[in-house]
mmCIF file of C-alpha atoms in Angstrom:
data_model
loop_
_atom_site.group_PDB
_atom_site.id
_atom_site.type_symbol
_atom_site.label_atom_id
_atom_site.label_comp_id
_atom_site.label_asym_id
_atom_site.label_seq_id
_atom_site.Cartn_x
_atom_site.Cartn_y
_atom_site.Cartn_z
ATOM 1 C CA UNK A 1 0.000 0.000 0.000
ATOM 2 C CA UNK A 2 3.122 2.351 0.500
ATOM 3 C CA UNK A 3 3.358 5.005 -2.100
ATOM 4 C CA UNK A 4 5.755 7.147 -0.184
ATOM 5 C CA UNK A 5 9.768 6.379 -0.618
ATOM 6 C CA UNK A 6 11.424 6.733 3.013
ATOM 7 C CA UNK A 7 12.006 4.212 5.369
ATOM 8 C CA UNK A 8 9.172 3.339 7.846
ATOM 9 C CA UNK A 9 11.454 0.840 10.034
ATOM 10 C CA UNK A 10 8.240 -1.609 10.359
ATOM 11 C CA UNK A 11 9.230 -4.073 13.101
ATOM 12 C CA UNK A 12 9.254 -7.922 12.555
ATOM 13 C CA UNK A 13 6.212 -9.530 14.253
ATOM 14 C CA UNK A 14 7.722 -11.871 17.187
ATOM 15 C CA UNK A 15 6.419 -15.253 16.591
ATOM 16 C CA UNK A 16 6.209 -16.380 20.741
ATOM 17 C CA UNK A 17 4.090 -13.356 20.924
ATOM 18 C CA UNK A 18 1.742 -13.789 17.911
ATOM 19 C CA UNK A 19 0.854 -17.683 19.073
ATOM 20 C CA UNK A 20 0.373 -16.764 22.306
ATOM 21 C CA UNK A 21 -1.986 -13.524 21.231
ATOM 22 C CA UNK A 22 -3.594 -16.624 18.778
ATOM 23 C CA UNK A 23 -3.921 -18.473 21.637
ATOM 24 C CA UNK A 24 -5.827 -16.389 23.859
ATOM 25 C CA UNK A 25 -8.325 -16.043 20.945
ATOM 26 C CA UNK A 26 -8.932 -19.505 20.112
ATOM 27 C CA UNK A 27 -9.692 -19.561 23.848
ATOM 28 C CA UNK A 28 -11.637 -17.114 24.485
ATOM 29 C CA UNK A 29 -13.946 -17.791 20.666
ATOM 30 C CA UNK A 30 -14.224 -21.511 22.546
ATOM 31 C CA UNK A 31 -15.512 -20.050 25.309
ATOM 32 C CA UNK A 32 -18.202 -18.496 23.479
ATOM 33 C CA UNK A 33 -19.054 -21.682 21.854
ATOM 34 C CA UNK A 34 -17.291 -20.446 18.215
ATOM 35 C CA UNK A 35 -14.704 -21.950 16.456
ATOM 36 C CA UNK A 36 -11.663 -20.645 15.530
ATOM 37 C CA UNK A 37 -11.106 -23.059 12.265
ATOM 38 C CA UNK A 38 -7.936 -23.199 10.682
ATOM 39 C CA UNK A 39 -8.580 -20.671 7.485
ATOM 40 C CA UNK A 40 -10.012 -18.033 10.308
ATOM 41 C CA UNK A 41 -6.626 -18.557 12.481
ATOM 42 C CA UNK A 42 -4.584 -18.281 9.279
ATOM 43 C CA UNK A 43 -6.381 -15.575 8.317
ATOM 44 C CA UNK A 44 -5.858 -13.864 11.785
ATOM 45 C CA UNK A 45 -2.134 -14.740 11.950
ATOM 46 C CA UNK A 46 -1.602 -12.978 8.377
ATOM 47 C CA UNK A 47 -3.282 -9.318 9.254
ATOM 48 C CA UNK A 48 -1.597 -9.481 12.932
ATOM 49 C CA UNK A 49 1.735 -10.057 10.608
ATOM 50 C CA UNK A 50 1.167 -7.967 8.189
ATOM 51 C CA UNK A 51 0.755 -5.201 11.268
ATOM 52 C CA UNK A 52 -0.875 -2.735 8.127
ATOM 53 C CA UNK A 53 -4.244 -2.832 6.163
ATOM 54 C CA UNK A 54 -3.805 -5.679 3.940
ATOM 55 C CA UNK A 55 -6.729 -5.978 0.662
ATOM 56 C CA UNK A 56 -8.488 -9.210 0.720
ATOM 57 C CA UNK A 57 -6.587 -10.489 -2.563
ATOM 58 C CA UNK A 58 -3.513 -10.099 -0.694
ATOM 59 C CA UNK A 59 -4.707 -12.245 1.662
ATOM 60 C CA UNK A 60 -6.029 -14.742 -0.834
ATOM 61 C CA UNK A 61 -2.665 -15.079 -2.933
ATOM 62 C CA UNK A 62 -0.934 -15.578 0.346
ATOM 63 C CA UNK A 63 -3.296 -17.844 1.978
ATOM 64 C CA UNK A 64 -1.242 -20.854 1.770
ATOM 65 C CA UNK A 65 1.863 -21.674 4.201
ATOM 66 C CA UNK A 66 3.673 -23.235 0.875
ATOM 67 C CA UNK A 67 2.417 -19.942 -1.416
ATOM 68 C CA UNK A 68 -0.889 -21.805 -2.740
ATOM 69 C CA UNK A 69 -3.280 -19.073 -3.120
ATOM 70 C CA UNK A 70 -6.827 -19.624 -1.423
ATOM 71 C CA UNK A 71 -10.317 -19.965 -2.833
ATOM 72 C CA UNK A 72 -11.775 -16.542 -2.457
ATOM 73 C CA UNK A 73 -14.778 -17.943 -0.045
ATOM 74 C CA UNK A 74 -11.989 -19.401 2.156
ATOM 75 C CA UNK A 75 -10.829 -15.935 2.719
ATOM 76 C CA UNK A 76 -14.068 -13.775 3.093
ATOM 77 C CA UNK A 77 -15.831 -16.418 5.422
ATOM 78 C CA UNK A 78 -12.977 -16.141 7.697
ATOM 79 C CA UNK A 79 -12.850 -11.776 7.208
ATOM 80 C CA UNK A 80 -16.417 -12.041 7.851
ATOM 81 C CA UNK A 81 -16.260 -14.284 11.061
ATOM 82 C CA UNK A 82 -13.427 -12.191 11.974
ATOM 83 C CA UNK A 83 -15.336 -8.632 12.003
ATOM 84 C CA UNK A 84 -18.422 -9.943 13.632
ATOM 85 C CA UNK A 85 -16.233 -10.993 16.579
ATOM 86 C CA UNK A 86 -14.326 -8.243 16.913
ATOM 87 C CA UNK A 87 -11.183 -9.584 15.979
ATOM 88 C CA UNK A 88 -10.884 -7.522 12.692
ATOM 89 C CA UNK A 89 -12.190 -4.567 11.357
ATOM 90 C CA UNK A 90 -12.977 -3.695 7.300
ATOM 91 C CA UNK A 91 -11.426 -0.076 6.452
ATOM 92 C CA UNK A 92 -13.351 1.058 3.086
ATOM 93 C CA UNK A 93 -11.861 3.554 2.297
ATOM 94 C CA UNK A 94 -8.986 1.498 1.367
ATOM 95 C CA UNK A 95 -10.803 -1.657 0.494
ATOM 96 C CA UNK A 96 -8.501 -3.462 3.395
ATOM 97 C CA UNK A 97 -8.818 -5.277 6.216
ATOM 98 C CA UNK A 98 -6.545 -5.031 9.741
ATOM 99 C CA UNK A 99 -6.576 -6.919 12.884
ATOM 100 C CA UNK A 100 -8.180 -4.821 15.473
ATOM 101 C CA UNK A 101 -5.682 -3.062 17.882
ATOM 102 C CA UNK A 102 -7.849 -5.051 21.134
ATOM 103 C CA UNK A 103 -7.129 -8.529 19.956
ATOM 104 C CA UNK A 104 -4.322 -8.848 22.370
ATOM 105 C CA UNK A 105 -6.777 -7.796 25.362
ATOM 106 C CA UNK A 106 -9.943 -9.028 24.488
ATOM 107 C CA UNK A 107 -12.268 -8.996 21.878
ATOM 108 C CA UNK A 108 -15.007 -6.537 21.887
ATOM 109 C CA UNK A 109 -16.991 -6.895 19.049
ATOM 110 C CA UNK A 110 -19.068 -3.874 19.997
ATOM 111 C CA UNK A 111 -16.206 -1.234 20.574
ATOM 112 C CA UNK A 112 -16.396 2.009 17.818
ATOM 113 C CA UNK A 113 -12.776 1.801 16.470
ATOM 114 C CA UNK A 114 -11.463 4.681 14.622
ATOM 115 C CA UNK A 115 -8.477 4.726 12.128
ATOM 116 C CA UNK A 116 -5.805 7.032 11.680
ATOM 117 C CA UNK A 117 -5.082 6.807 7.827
ATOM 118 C CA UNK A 118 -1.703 7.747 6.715
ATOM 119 C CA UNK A 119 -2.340 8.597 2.894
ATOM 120 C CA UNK A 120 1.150 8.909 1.925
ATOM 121 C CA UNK A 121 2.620 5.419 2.786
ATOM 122 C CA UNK A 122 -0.855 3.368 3.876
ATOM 123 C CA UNK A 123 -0.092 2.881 7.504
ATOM 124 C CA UNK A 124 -3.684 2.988 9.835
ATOM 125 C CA UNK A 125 -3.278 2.942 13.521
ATOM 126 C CA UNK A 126 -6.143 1.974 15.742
ATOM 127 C CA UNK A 127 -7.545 4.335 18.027
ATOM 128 C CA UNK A 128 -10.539 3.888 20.462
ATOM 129 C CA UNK A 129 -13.206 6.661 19.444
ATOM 130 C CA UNK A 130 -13.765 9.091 22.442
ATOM 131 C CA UNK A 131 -17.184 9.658 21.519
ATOM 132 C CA UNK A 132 -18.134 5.709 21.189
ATOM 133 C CA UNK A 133 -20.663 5.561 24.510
ATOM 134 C CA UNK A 134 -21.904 8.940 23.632
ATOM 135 C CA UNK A 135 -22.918 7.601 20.098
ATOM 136 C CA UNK A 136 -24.125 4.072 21.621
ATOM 137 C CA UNK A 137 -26.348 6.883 23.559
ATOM 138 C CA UNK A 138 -27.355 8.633 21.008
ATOM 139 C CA UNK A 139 -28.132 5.658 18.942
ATOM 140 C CA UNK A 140 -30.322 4.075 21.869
ATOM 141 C CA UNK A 141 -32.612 7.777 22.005
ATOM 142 C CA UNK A 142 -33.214 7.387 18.614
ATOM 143 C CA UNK A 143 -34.371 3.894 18.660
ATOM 144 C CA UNK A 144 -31.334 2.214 17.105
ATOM 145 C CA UNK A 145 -29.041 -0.516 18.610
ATOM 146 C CA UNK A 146 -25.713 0.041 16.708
ATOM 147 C CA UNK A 147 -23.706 -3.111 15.718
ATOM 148 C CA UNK A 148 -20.125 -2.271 14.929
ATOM 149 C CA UNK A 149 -18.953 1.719 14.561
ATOM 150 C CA UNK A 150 -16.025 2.177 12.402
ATOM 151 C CA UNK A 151 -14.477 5.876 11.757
ATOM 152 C CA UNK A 152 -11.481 6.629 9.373
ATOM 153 C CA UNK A 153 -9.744 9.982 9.223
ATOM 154 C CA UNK A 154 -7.036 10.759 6.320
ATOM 155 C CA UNK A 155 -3.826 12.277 6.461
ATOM 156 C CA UNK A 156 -0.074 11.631 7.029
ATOM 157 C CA UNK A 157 1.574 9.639 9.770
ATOM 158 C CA UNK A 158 4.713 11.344 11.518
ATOM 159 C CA UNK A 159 7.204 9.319 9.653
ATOM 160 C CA UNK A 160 5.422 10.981 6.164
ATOM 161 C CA UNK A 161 5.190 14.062 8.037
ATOM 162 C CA UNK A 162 8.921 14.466 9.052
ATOM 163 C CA UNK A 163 10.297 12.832 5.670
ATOM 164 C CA UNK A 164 8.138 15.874 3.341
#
C-alpha cells in the first residue's frame, strides 16, 4: 500500500508473541461456543503479521503456508467471522482489512474503532473513538441498537510528516 519512498522501520512480528496472542483467541472464541477453524486462524495470523491494512486479494494469494493461493470464499468467510467478533475490522476507504488493535486484550466486538489513515505510505493505527458511549447513547434515544462503529480519518503519519 506504501506510495511514499522513506524508510518506515516496520518491526518484525515476534512469533512467541503472535501464538500466544492466537492463543488467547482460540480460547476465548471456545468459550463463546465459536470456532476458531484453521482458514479463520490463518487468516488472523496474516493481518496481525502484516501489522498494516492488507486488501483481501492479498490475503487470498498468500493464503497458503507453501504460497498456494486460497479460494476466495476461504478468505471472506474467515474476514467475515473475523469482524463480527471483533477480531478484525474492514477499512473502506482502502478496500482493506486489519486486525483490530484489542485482539491482544480481548475482543469486543461492539467497541467504535477509529483509524488514523496515513495517505502517503498506507499505515492505519487503531484508536478507540472518544465519543463511542456517547454515540451508543445517542443511537439508543433514537431507537437504534448500533452493531459495529467504524471511523477513518485521512492524512499523514509522523514518519510521512517528518520525511516531506
Amino acid at each position: 500500500m506504501s506510495s511514499c519512498d522513506h524508510d518506515h522501520h516496520h518491526r518484525p512480528t515476534d512469533a512467541a508473541a503472535l501464538d500466544a496472542v492466537l492463543s488467547g483467541v482460540v480460547a476465548r472464541a471456545e468459550a463463546r461456543g465459536e470456532r476458531m477453524t484453521a482458514p479463520r486462524r490463518r487468516v488472523l495470523r496474516m493481518l496481525l503479521e502484516a501489522g498494516e491494512p492488507v486488501k483481501a486479494y492479498d490475503l487470498i494469494a498468500r493464503f497458503g503456508e507453501d504460497g498456494q493461493a486460497a479460494k476466495p470464499p476461504t478468505v471472506y468467510r474467515a474476514l467475515e467471522f473475523l469482524e463480527r467478533q471483533g477480531l478484525a475490522h474492514r477499512i473502506a476507504s482502502v478496500s482493506a482489512y486489519v486486525a483490530c488493535a484489542d485482539t491482544q486484550e480481548g475482543d469486543d466486538a461492539e467497541h467504535a474503532a477509529a483509524f488514523l489513515i496515513c495517505d502517503c505510505c498506507g499505515a492505519a493505527r487503531e484508536v478507540r473513538l472518544p465519543s463511542g458511549r456517547a454515540l451508543t447513547q445517542a443511537a439508543s434515544d433514537a431507537g437504534y441498537v448500533i452493531e459495529r462503529t467504524t471511523v477513518e480519518a485521512h492524512g499523514r503519519c509522523a514518519a510521512c510528516r517528518i520525511a516531506a
